[in-house]
Coordinates of N, CA and C in Angstrom, one line a residue:
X1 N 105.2 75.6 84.9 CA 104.3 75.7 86.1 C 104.1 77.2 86.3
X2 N 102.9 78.1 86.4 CA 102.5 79.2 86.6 C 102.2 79.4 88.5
X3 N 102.9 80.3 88.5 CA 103.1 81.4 90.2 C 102.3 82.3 90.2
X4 N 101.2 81.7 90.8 CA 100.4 82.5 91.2 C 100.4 83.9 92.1
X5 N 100.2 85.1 92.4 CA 101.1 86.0 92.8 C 99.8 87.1 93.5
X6 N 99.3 86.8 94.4 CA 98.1 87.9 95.0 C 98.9 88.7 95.8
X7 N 98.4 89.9 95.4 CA 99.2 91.2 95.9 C 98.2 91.7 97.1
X8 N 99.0 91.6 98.1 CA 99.3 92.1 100.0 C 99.3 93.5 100.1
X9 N 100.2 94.8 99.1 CA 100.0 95.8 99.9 C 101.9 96.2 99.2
X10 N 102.2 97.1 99.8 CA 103.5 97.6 99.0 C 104.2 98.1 100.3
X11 N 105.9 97.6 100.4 CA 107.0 97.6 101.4 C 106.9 99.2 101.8
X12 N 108.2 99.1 102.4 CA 108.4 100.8 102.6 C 109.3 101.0 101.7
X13 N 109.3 100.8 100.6 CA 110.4 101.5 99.5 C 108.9 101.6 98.1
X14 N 108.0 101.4 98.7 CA 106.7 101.1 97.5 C 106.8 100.2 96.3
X15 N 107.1 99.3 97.1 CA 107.6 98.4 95.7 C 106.1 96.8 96.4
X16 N 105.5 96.9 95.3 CA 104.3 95.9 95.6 C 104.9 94.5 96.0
X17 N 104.4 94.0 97.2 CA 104.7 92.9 97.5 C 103.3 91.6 97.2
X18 N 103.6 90.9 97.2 CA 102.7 89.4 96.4 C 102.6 88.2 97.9
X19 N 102.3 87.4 97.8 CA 102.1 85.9 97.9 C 102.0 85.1 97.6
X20 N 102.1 84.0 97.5 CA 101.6 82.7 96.5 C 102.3 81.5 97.7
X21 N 100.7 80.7 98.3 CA 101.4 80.1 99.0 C 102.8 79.7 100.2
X22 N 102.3 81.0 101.1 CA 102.7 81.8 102.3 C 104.4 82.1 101.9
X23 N 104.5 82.0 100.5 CA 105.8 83.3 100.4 C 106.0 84.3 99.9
X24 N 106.4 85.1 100.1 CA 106.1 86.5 100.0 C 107.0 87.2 98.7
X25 N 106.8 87.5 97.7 CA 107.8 88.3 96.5 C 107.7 89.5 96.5
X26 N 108.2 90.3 95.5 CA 108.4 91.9 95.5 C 108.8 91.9 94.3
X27 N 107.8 92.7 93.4 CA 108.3 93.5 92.1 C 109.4 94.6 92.6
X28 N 110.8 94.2 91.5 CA 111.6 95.5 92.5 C 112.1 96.4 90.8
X29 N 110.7 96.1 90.1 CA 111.1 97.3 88.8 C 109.2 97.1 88.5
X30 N 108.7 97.9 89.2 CA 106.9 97.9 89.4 C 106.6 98.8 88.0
X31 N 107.5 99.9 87.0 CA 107.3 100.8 86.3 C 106.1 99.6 85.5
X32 N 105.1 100.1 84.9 CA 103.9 100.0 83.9 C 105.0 99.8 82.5
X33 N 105.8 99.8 81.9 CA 106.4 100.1 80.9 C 107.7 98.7 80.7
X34 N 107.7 98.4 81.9 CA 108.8 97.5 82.2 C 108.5 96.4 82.5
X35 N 109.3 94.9 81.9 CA 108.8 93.5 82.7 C 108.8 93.1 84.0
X36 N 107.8 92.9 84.5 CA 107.9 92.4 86.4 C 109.1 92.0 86.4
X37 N 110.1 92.5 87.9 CA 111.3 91.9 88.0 C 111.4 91.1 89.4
X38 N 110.8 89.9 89.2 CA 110.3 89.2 91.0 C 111.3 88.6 91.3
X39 N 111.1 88.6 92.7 CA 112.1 88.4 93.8 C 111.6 87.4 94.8
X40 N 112.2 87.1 95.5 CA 112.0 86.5 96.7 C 112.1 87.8 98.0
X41 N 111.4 87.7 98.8 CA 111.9 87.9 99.6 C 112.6 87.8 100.8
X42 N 113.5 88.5 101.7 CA 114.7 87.8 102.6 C 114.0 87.7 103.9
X43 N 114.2 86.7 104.6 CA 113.7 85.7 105.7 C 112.1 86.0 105.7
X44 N 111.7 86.2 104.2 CA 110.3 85.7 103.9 C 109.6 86.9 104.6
X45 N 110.3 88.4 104.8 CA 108.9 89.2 105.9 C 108.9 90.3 104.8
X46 N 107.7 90.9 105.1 CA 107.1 91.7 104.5 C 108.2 93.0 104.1
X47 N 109.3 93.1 104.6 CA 110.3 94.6 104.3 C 111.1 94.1 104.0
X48 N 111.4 93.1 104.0 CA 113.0 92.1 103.8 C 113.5 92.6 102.7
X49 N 114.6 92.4 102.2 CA 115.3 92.7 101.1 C 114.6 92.2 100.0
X50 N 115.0 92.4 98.6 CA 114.3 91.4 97.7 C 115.8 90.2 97.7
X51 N 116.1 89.3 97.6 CA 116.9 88.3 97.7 C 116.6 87.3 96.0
X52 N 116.1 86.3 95.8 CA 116.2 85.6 94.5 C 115.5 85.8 93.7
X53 N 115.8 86.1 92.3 CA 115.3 86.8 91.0 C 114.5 85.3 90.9
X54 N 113.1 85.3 90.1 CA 112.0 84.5 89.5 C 111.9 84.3 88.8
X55 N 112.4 83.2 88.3 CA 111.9 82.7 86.7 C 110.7 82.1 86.6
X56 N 109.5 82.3 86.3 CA 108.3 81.7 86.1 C 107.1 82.3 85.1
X57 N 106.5 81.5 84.8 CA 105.0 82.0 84.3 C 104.2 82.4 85.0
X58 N 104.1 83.6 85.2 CA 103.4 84.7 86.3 C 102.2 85.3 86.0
X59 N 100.9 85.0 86.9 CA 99.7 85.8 86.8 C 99.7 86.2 88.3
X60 N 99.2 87.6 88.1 CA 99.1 88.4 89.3 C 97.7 88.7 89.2
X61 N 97.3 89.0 90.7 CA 96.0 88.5 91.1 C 95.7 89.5 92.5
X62 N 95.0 91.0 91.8 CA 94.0 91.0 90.8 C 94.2 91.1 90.2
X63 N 95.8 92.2 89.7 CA 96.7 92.2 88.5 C 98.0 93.1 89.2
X64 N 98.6 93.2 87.9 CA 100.3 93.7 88.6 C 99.9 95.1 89.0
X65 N 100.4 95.5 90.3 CA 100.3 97.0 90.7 C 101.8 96.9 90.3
X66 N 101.6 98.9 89.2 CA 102.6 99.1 88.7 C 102.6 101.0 89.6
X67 N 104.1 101.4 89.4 CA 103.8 102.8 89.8 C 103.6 103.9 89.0
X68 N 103.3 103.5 87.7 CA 102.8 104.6 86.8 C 101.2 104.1 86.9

């Protein structure tokens, strides 16, 4: 199954945060050079911790914001 992942805007640590069907994730390794490393986020809010690592088939939408 493919996770769809539209990117909201970036935490206060600048780490891009996503959606897909009102839950919220976080690239918490955004480097251009590195594999997305997605998360859950903790009690689902926009600064929460990153909490459970993602295993899925991932397209990001409009694409991955990286920090390089």
């Amino acid at each position: 199954m493919k996770l769809i992942l539209t990117l909201i805007g970036r935490d206060s640590w600048s780490r891009p945060v996503y959606e897909s069907d009102g839950q919220l994730y976080v690239d918490t390794d955004p480097c251009k050079d590195s594999a997305p490393h997605i998360c859950t986020k903790n009690n689902n809010a926009f600064d929460g911790e990153p909490l459970d690592p993602v295993s899925a088939d991932i397209e990001f939408v409009p694409g991955r914001d990286t920090w390089d």
